[in-house]
PDB file of C-alpha atoms in Angstrom:
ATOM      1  CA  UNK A   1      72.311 100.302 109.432  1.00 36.00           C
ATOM      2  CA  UNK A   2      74.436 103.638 108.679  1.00 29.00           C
ATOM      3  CA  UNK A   3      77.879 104.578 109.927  1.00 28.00           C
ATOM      4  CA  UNK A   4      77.953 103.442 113.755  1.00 31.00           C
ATOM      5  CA  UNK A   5      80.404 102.445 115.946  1.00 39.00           C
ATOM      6  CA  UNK A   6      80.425 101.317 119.677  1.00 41.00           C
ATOM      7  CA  UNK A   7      82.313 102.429 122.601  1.00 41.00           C
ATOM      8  CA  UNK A   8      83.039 102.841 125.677  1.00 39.00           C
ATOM      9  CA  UNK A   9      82.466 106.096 127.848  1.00 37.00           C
ATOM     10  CA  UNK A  10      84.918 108.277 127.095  1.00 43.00           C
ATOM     11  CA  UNK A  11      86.432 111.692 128.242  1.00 38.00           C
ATOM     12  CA  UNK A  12      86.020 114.535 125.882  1.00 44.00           C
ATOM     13  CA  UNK A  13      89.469 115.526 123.966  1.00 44.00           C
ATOM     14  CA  UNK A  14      90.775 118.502 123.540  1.00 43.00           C
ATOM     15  CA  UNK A  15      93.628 119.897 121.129  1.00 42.00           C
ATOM     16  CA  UNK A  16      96.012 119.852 124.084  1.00 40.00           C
ATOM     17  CA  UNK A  17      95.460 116.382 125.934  1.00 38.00           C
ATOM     18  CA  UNK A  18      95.119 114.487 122.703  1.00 37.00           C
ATOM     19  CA  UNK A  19      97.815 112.083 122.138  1.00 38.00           C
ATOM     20  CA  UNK A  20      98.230 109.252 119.712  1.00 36.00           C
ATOM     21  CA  UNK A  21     100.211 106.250 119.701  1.00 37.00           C
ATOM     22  CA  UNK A  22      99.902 103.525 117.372  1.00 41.00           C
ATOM     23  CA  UNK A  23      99.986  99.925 118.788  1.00 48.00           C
ATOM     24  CA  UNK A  24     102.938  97.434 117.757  1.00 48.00           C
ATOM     25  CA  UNK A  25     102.249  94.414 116.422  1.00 51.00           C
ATOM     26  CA  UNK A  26     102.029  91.029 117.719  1.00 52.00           C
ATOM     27  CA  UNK A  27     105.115  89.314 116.840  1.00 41.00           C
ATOM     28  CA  UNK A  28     104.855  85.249 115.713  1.00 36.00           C
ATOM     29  CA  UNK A  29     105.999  84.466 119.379  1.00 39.00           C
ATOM     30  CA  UNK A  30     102.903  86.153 120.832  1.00 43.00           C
ATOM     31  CA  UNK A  31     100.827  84.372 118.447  1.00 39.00           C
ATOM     32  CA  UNK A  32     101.916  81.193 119.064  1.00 38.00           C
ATOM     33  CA  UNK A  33     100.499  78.203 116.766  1.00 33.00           C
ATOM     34  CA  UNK A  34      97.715  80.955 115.405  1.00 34.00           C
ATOM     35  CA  UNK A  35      97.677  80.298 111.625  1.00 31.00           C
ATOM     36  CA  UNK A  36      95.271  82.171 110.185  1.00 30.00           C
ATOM     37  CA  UNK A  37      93.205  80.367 107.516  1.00 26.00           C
ATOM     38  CA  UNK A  38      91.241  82.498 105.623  1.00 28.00           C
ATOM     39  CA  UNK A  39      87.612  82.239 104.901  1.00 27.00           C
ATOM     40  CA  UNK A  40      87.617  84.069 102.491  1.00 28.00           C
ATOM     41  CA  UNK A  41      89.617  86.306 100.269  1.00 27.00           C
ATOM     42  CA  UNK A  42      86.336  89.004 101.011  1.00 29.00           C
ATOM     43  CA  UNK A  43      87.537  92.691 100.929  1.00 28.00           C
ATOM     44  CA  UNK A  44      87.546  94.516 104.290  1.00 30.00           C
ATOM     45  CA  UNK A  45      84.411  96.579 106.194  1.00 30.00           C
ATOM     46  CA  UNK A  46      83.097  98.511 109.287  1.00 33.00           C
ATOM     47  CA  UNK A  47      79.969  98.191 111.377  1.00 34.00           C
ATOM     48  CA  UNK A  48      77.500 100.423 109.515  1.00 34.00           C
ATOM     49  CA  UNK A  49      78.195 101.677 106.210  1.00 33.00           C
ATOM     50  CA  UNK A  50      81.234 103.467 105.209  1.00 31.00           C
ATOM     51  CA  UNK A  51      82.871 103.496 108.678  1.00 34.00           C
ATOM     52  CA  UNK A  52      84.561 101.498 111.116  1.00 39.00           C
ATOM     53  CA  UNK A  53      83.834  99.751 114.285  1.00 44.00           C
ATOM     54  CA  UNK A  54      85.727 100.613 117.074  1.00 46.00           C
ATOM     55  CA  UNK A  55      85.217  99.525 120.805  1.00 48.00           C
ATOM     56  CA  UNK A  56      87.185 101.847 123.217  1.00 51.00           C
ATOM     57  CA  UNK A  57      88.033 101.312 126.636  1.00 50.00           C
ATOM     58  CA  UNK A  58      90.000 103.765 128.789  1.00 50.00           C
ATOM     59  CA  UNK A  59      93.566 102.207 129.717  1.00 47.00           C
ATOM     60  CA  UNK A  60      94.646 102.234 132.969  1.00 51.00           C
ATOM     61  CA  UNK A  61      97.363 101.710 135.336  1.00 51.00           C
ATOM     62  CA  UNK A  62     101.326 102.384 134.863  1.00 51.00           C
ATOM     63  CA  UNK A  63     101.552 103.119 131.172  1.00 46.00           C
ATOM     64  CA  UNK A  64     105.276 102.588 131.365  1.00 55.00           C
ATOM     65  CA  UNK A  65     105.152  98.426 132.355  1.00 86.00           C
ATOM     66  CA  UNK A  66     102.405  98.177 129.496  1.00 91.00           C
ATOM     67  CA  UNK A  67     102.608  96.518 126.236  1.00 94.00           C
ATOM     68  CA  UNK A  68     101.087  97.862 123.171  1.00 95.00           C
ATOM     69  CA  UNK A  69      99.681  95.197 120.599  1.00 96.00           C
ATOM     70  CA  UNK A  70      98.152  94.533 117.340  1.00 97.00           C
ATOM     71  CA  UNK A  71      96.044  91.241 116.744  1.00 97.00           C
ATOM     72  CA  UNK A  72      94.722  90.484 112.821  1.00 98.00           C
ATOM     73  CA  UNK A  73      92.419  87.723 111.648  1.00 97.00           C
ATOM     74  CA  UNK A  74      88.987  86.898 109.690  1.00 97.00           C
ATOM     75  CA  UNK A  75      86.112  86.782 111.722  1.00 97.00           C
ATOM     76  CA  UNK A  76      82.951  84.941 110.414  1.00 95.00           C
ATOM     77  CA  UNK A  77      81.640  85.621 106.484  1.00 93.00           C
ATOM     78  CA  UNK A  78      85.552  86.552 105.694  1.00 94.00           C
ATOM     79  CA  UNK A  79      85.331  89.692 107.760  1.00 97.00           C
ATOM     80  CA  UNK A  80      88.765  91.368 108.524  1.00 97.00           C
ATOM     81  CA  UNK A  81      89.224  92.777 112.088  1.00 98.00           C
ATOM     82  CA  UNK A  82      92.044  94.335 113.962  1.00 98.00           C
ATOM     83  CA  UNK A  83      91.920  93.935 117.590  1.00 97.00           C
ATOM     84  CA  UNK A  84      94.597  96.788 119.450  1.00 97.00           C
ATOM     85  CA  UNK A  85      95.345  96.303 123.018  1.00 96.00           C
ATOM     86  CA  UNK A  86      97.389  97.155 125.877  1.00 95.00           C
ATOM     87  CA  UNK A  87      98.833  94.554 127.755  1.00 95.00           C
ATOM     88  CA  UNK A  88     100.976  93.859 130.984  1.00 94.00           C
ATOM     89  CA  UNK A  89     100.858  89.976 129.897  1.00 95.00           C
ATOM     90  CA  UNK A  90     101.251  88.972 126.182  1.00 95.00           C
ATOM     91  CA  UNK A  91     100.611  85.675 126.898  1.00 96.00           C
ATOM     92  CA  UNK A  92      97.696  86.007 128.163  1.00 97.00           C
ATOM     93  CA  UNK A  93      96.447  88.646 125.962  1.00 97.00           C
ATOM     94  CA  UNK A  94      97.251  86.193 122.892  1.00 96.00           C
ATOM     95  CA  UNK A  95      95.597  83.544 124.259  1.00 97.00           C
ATOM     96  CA  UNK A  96      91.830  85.210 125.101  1.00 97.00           C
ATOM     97  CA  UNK A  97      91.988  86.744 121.581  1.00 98.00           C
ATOM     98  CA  UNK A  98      92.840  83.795 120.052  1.00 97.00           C
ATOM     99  CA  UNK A  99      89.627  81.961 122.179  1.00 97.00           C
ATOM    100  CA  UNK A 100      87.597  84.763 121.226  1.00 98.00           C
ATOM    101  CA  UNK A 101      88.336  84.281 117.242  1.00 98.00           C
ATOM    102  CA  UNK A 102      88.171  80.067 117.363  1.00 97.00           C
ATOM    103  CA  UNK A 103      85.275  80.326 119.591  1.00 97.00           C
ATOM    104  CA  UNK A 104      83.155  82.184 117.144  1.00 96.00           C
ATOM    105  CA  UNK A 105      83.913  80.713 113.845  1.00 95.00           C
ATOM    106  CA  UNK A 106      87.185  83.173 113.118  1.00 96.00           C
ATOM    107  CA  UNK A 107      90.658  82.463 112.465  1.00 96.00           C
ATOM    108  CA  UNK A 108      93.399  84.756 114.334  1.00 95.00           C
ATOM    109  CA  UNK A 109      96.502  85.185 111.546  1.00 93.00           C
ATOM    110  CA  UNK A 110      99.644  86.740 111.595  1.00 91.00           C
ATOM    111  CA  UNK A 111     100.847  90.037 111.644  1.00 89.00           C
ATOM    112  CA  UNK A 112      99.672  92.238 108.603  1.00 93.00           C
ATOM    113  CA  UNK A 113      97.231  89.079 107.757  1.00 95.00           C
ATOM    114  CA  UNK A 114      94.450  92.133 106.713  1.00 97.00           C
ATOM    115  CA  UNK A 115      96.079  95.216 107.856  1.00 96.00           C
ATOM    116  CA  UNK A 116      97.054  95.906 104.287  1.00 96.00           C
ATOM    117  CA  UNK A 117      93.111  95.873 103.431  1.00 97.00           C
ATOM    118  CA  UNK A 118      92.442  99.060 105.763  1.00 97.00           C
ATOM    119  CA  UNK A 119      94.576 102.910 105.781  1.00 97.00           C
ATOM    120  CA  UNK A 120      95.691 104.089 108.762  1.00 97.00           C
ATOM    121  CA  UNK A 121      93.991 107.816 109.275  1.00 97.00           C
ATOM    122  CA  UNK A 122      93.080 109.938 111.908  1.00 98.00           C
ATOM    123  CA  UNK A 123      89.598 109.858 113.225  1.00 98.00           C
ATOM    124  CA  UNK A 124      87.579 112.657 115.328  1.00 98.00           C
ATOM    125  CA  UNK A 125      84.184 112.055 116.548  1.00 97.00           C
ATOM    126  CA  UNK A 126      81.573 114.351 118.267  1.00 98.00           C
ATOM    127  CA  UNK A 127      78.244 113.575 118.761  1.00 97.00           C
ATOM    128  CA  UNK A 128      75.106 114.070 116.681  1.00 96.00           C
ATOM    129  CA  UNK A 129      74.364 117.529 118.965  1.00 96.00           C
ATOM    130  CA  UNK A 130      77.419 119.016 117.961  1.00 97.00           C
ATOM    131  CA  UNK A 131      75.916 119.899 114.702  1.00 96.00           C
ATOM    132  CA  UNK A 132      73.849 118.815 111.517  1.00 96.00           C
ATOM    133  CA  UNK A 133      75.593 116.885 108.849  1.00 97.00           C
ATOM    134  CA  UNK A 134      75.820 119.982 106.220  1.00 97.00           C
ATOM    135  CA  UNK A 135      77.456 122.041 109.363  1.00 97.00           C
ATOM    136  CA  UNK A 136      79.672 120.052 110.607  1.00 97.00           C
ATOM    137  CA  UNK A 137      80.408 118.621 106.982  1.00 97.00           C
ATOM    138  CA  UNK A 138      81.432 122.340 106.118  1.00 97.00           C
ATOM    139  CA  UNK A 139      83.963 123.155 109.284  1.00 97.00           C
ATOM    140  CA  UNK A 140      85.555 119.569 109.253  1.00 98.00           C
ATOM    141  CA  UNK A 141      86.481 120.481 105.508  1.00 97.00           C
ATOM    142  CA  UNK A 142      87.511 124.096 106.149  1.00 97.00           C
ATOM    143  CA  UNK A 143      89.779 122.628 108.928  1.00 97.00           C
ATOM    144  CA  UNK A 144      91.319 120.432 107.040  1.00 97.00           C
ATOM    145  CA  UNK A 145      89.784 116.841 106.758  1.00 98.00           C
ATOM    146  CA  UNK A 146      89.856 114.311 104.318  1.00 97.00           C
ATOM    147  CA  UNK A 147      86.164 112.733 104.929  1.00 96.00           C
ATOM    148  CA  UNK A 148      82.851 113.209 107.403  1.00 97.00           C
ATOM    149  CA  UNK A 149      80.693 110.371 108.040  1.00 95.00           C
ATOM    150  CA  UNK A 150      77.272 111.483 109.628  1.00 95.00           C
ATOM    151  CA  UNK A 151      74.690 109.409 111.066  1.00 92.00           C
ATOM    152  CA  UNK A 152      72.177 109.889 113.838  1.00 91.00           C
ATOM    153  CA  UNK A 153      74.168 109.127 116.509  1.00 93.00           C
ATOM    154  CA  UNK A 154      77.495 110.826 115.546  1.00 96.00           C
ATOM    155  CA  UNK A 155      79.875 112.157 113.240  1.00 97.00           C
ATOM    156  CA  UNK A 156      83.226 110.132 112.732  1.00 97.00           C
ATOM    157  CA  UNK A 157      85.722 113.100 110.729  1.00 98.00           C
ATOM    158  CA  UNK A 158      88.951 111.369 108.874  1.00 98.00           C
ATOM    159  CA  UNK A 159      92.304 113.322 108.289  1.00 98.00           C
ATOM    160  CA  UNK A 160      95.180 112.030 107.430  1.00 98.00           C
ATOM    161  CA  UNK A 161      98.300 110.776 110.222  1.00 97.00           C
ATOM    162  CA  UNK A 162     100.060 114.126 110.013  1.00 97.00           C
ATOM    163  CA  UNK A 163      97.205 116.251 110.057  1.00 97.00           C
ATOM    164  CA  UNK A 164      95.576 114.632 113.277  1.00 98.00           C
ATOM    165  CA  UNK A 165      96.135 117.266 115.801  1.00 97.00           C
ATOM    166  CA  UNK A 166      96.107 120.615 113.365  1.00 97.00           C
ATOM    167  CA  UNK A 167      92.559 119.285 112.398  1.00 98.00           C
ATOM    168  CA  UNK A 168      91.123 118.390 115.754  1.00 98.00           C
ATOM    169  CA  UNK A 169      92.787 121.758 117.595  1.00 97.00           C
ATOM    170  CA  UNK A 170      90.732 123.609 114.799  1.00 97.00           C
ATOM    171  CA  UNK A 171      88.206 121.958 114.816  1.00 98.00           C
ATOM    172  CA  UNK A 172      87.841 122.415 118.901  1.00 97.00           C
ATOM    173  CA  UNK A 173      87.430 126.385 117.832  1.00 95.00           C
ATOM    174  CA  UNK A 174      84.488 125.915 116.493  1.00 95.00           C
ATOM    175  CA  UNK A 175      82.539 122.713 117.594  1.00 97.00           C
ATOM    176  CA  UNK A 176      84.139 122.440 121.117  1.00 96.00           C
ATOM    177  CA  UNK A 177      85.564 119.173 122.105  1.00 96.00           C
ATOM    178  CA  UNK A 178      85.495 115.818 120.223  1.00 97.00           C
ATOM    179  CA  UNK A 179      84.550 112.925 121.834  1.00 96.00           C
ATOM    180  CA  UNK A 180      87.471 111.537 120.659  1.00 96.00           C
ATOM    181  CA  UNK A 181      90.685 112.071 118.205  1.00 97.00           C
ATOM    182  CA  UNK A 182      92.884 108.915 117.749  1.00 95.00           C
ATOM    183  CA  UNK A 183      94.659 106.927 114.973  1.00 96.00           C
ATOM    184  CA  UNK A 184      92.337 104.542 113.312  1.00 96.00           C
ATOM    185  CA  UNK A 185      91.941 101.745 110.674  1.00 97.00           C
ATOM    186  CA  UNK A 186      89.541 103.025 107.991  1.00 96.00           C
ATOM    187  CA  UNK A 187      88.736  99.818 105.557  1.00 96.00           C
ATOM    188  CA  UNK A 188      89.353 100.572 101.893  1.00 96.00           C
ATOM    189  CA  UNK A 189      86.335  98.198 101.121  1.00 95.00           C
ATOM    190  CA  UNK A 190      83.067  97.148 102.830  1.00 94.00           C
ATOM    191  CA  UNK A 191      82.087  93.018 103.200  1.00 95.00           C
ATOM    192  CA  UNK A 192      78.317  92.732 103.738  1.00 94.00           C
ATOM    193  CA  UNK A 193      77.140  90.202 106.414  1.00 94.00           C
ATOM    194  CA  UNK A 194      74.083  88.193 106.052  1.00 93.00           C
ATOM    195  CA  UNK A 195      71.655  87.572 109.054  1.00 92.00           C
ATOM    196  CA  UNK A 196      73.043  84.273 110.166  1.00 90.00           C
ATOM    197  CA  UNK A 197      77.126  85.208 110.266  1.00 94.00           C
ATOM    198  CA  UNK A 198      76.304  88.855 112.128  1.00 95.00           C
ATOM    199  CA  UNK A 199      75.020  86.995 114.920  1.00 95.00           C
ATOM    200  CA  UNK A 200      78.421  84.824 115.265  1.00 95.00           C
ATOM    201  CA  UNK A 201      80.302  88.425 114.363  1.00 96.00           C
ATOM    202  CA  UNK A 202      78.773  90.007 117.183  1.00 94.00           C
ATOM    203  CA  UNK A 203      79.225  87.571 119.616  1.00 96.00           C
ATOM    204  CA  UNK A 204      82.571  87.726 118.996  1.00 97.00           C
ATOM    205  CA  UNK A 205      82.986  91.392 118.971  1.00 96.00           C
ATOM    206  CA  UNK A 206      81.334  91.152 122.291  1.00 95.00           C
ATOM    207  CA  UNK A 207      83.794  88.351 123.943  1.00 97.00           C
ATOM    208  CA  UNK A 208      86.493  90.918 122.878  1.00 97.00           C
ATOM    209  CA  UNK A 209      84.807  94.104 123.852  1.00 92.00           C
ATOM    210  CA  UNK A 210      84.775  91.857 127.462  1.00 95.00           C
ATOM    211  CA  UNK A 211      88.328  91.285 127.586  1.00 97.00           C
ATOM    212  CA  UNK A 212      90.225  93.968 129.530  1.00 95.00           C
ATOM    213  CA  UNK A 213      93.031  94.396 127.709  1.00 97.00           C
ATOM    214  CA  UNK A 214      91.246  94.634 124.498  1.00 97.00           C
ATOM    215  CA  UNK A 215      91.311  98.446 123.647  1.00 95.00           C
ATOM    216  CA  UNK A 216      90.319  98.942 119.898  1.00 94.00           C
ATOM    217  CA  UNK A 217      88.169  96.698 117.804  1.00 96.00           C
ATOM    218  CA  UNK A 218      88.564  97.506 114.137  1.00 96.00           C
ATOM    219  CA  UNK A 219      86.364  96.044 111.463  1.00 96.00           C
ATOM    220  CA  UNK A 220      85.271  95.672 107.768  1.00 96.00           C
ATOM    221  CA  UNK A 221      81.917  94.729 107.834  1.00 95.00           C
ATOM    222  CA  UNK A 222      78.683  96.239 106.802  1.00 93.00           C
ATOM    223  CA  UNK A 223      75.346  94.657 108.827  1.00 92.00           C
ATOM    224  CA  UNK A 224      71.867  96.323 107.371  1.00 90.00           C
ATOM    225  CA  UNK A 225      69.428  97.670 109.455  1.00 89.00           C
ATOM    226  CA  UNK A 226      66.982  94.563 108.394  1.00 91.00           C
ATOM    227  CA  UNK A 227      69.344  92.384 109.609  1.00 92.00           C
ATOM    228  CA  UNK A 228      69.770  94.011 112.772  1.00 90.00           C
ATOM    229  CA  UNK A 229      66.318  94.297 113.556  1.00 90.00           C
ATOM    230  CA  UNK A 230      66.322  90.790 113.452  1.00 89.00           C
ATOM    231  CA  UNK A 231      68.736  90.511 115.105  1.00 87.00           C
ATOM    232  CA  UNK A 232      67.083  92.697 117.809  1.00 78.00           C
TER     233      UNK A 232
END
């Protein structure tokens, strides 16, 4: 399977709505008695090749009494994720994510546990119709980016931190609005998953996905498109 990710709906974003804020880390109090015991020292992936999984849900409510965290841990076959939420109840939060790693052969770990394996970048994506790979390959460069990933269901554009905005306002000129623009994990390495862990992977990515707090779901693994045939 090529470059893919997952998401929820999501509004189109323009130059001037866009706004990105990082989300803080879960301190050893949130995490409780979470030890994170690796299984194994395996370089960190996305779903599909050469791109990152992310699972998006809109946040809602009074931003102000909200929370914003940062979970890290290995999920089955060694796979690194990074689970971002926003939370009115750490507690709480800490607790389904941790039942969501243990439950499906992962261990949650402490703060920077596999952060250090991924770069923090900027990522814009717009749908396959905004454009053919060459095209859109050619204005995401002349506006500034570092990187386009093209597959057949999108395009996923990485700048760096600063450039964020400057690149997605310019890039608004000419292929209208992304689908998104946000501050993402981009994993410096890719772990490949064999047919029996993606199963467990997935079902856990899914028990996340299902948690309402659970905004972002960031990962380093790479599942082929044999495998998820098979998997169906």
């Amino acid at each position: 399977m090529t470059a893919a990710c997952r998401k929820k709906a999501e509004t189109p974003v323009t130059a001037e709505t866009y706004q990105a804020t990082p989300a803080a880390e879960a301190t050893s109090s949130d995490m409780g008695n979470m030890a994170m015991t690796p299984l194994n020292a395996a370089p960190i992936m996305a779903k599909g090749r050469g791109t990152v999984t992310a699972i998006d849900k809109a946040a809602g409510g009074d931003a102000e009494s909200y929370d914003e965290m940062r979970y890290e841990g290995y999920g089955p076959g060694g796979v690194a994720i990074i689970v971002e939420a926003l939370t009115d109840n750490r507690n709480r939060t800490a607790t389904n994510v941790r039942t969501a790693f243990s439950k499906n052969g992962g261990n949650l770990g402490a703060s920077g546990a596999v952060s250090h394996g991924f770069d923090r970048r900027g990522l814009i994506t717009y749908p396959a119709s905004a454009g053919d790979a060459d095209s859109v390959f050619e204005a995401a460069l002349e506006a500034g980016a570092e990187d386009v990933e093209s597959n057949e269901d999108e395009h996923s554009i990485w700048t760096s931190m600063e450039a964020l905005h400057e690149v997605a306002k310019a890039l608004e000129a000419t292929l209208g609005a992304a689908e998104s623009a946000k501050l993402a994990w981009k994993p410096q390495l890719l772990v490949e998953v064999d047919e029996a862990n993606a199963a467990t992977l997935l079902k856990m990515i899914d028990a996340l996905e299902d948690d309402d707090d659970v905004q972002t779901v960031w990962g380093n693994y790479d599942v082929s498109d044999e495998v998820m045939a098979k998997l169906g």
